[in-house]
CSV table of C-alpha atoms in Angstrom, one decimal:
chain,number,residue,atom,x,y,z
A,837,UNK,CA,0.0,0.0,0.0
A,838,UNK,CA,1.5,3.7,-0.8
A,839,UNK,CA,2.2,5.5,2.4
A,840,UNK,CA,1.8,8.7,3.2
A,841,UNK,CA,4.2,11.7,1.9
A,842,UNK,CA,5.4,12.2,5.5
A,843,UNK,CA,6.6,8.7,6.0
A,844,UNK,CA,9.7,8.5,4.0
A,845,UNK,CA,12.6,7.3,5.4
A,846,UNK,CA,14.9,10.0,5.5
A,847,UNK,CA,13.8,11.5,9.2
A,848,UNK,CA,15.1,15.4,7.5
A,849,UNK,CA,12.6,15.3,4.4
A,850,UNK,CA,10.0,13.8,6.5
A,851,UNK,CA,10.5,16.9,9.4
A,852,UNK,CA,10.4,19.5,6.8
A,853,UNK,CA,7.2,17.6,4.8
A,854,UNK,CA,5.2,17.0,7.9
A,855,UNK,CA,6.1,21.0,8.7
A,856,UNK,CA,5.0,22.5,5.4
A,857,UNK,CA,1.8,20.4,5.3
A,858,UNK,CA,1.2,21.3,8.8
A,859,UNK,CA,1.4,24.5,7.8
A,860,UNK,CA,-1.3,24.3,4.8
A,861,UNK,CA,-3.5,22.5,6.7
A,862,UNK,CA,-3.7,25.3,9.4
A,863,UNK,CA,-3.6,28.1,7.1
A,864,UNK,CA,-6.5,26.5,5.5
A,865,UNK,CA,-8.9,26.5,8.9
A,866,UNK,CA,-9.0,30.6,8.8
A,867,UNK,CA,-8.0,31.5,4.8
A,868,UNK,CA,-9.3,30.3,1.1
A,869,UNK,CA,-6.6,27.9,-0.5
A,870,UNK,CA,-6.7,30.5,-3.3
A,871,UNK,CA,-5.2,33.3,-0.6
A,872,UNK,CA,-2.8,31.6,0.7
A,873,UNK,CA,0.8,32.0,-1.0
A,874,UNK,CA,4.1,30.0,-0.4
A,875,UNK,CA,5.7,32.6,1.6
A,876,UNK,CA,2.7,32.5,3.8
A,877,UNK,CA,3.5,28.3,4.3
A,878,UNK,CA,7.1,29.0,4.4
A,879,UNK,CA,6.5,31.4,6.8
A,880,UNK,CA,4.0,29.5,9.1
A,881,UNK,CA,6.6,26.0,8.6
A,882,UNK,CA,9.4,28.3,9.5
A,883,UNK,CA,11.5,27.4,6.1
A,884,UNK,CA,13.1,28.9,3.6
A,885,UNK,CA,11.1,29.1,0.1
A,886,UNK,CA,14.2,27.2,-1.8
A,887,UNK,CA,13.6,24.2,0.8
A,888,UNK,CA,9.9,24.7,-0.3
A,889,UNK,CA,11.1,24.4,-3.6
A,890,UNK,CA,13.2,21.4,-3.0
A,891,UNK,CA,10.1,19.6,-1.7
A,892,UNK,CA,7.0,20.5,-3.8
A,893,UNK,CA,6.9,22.1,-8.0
A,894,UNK,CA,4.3,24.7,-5.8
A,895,UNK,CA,1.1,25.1,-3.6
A,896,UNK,CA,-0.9,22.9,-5.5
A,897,UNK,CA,1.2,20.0,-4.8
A,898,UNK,CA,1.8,20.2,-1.9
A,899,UNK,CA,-2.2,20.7,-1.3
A,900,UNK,CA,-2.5,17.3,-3.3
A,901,UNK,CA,0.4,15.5,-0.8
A,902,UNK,CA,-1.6,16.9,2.3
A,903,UNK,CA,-5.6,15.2,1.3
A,904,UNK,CA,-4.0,11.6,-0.6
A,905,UNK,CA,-1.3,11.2,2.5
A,906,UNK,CA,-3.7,12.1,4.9
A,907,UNK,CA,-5.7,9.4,3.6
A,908,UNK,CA,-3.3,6.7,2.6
A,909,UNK,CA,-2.1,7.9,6.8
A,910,UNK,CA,-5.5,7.0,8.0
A,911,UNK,CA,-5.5,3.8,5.9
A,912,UNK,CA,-2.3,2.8,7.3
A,913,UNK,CA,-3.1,3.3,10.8
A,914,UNK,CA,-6.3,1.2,10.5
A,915,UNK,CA,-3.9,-1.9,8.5
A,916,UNK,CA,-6.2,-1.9,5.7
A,917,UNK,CA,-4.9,-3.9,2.8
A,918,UNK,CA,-7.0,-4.7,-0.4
A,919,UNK,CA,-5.6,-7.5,-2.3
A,920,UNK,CA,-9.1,-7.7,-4.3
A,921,UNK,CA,-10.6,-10.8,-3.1
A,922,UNK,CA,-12.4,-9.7,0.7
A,923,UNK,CA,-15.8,-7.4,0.3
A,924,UNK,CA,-14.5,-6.5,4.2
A,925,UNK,CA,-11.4,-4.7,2.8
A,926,UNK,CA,-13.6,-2.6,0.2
A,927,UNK,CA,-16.4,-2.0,3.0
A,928,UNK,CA,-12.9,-0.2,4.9
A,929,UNK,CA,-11.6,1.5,2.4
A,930,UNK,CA,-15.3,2.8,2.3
A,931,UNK,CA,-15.5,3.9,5.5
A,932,UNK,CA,-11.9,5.4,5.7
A,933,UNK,CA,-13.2,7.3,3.2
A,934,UNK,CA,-16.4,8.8,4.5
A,935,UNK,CA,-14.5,8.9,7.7
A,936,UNK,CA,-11.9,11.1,6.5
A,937,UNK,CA,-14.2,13.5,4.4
A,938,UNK,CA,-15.6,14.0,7.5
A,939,UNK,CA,-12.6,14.7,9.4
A,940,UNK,CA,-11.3,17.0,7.1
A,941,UNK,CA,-14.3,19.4,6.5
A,942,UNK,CA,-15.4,19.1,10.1
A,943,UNK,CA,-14.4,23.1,11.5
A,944,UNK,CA,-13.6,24.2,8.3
A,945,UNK,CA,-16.2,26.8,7.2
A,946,UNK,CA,-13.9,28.2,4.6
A,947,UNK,CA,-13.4,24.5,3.0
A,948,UNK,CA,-17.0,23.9,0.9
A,949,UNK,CA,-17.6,21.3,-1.5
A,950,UNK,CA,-18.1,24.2,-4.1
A,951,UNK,CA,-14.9,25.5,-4.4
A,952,UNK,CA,-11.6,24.9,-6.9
A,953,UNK,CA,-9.9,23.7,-3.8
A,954,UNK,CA,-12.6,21.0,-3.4
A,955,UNK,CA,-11.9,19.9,-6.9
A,956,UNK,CA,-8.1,19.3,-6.1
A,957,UNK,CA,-8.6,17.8,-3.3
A,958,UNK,CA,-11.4,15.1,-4.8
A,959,UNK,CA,-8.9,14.4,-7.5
A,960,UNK,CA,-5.8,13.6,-4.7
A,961,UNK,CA,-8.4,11.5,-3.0
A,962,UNK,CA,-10.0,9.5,-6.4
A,963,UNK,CA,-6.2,9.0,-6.8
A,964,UNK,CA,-5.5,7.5,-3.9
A,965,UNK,CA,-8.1,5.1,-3.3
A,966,UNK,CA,-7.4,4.1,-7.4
A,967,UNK,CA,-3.5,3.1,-5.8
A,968,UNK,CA,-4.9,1.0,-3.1
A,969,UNK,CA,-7.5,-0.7,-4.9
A,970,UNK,CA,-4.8,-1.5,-8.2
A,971,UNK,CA,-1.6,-1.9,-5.6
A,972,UNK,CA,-1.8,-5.8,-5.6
A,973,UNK,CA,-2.5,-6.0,-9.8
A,974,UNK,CA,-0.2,-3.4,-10.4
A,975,UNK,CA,2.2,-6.2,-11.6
A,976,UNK,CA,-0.2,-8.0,-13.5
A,977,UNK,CA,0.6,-9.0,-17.3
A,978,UNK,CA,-2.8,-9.7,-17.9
A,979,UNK,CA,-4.6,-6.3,-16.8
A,980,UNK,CA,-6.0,-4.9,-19.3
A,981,UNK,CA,-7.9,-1.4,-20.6
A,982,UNK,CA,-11.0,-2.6,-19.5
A,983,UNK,CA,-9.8,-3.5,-15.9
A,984,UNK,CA,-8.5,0.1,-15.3
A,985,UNK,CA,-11.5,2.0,-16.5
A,986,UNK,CA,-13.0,-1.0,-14.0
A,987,UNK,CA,-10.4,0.5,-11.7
A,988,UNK,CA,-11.1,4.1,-12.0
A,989,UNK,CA,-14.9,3.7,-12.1
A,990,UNK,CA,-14.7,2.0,-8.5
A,991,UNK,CA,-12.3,4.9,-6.9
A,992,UNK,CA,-15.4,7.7,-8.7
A,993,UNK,CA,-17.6,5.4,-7.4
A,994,UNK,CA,-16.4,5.4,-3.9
A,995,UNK,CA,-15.1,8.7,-3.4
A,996,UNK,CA,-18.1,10.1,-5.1
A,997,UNK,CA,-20.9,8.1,-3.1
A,998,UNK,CA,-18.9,9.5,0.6
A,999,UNK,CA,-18.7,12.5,-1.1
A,1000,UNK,CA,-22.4,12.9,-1.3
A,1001,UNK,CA,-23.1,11.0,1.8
A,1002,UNK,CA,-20.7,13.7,3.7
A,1003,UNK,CA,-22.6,16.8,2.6
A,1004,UNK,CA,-25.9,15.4,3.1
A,1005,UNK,CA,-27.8,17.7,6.0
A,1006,UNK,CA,-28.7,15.4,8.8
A,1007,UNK,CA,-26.3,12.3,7.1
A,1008,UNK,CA,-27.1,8.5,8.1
A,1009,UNK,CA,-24.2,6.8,10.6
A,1010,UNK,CA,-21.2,5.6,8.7
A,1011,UNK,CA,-22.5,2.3,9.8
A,1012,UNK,CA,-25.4,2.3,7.9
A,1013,UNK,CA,-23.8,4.2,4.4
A,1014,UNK,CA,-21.1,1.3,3.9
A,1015,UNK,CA,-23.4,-1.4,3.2
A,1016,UNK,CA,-25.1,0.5,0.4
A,1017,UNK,CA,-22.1,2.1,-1.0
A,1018,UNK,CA,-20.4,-1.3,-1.1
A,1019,UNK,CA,-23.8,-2.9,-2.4
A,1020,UNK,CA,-23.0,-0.6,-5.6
A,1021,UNK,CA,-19.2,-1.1,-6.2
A,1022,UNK,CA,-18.7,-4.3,-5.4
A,1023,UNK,CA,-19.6,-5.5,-8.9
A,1024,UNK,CA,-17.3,-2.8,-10.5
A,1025,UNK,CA,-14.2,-4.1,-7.9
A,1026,UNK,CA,-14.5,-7.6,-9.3
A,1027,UNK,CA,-13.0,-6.9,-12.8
A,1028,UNK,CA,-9.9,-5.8,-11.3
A,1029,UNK,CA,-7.2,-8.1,-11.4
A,1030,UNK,CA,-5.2,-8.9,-8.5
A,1031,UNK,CA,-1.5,-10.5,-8.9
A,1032,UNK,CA,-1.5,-14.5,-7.0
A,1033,UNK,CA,1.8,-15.2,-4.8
A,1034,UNK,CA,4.5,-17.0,-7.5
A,1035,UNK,CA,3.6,-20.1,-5.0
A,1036,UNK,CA,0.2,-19.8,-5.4
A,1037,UNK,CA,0.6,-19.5,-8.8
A,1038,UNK,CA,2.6,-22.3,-9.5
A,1039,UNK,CA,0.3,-24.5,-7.6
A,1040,UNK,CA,-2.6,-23.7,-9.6
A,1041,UNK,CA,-0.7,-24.5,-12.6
A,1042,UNK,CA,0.0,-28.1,-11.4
């Protein structure tokens, strides 16, 4: 499974990555995305803009790094794995997901489904859910076009239903969304392949 931006190995990028989306992410609770400027992160993160540069191409990466290793974060912590085969694994990767929306526009007035940020931030997320649920096939000589549209409809699918579910006045538990939400994507997960163990394999073939 991909981990998150902030867990890479080297302890200094991982300091200075955690600072900078620290940094975003409180910016963003009192200020628009569109206001805020790199000398305003730099400045909050207590960098320099070069070491800024070093790290993210600009702002809108680093936006994208904050929502998809939040996420991939959250999925982590929880040891969620999808290998394509378990209906529980997708009903997680479900709830992560409307769990996380949830988190992450919960005291943020300035944050609303409406806005361009929004539509980065969707796209991170679609992303990330598309690496999890392909991260076992990725390897697989036999996927084919059809599998990854298969792929990409299932991360729309799921991102899109919690999407809706999360701005829905007066929402239904978590609890009672999965179900349905899994219900409608579990046909779509099943046409994408997953790569067996080489043992596994071999067995088969004898």
């Amino acid at each position: 499974m991909p981990i998150s931006d902030c867990e890479v190995r080297d302890p200094r990028i991982r300091r200075t990555r955690q600072l900078l989306q620290g940094a975003l992410s409180t910016l963003m609770q009192t200020k628009l995305f569109e206001e805020i400027s790199v000398q305003d992160i730099t400045d909050a993160a207590t960098v320099n803009r070069a070491t800024f540069y070093d790290h993210y191409a600009d702002k809108f990466a680093l936006l994208d790094a904050l929502a998809a290793g939040g996420f991939h974060k959250l999925l982590h912590e929880r040891q969620v794995d999808y290998d394509g085969t378990c209906p529980a694994a997708a009903s997680n990767i479900i709830r992560a997901t409307c769990d996380y929306l949830a988190q992450m526009h919960e005291g943020r007035p300035n944050c609303t489904h409406h806005s361009a940020t929004g539509a980065l931030v969707d796209a991170a997320i679609i992303a990330a859910i598309h690496r999890v649920l392909t991260a076992k096939g990725a390897s697989n000589p036999d996927a084919s076009a059809l599998q990854e549209i298969a792929a990409t409809a299932a991360s729309w699918a799921i991102y899109g239903a919690a999407r809706t579910w999360c701005f829905t006045p007066n929402r239904a538990p978590v609890d009672e969304i999965v179900p349905s939400i899994l219900a409608i994507v579990l046909p779509i997960l099943q046409n994408i392949p997953v790569t067996e163990p080489a043992e596994t394999a071999h067995a088969a073939a004898h």
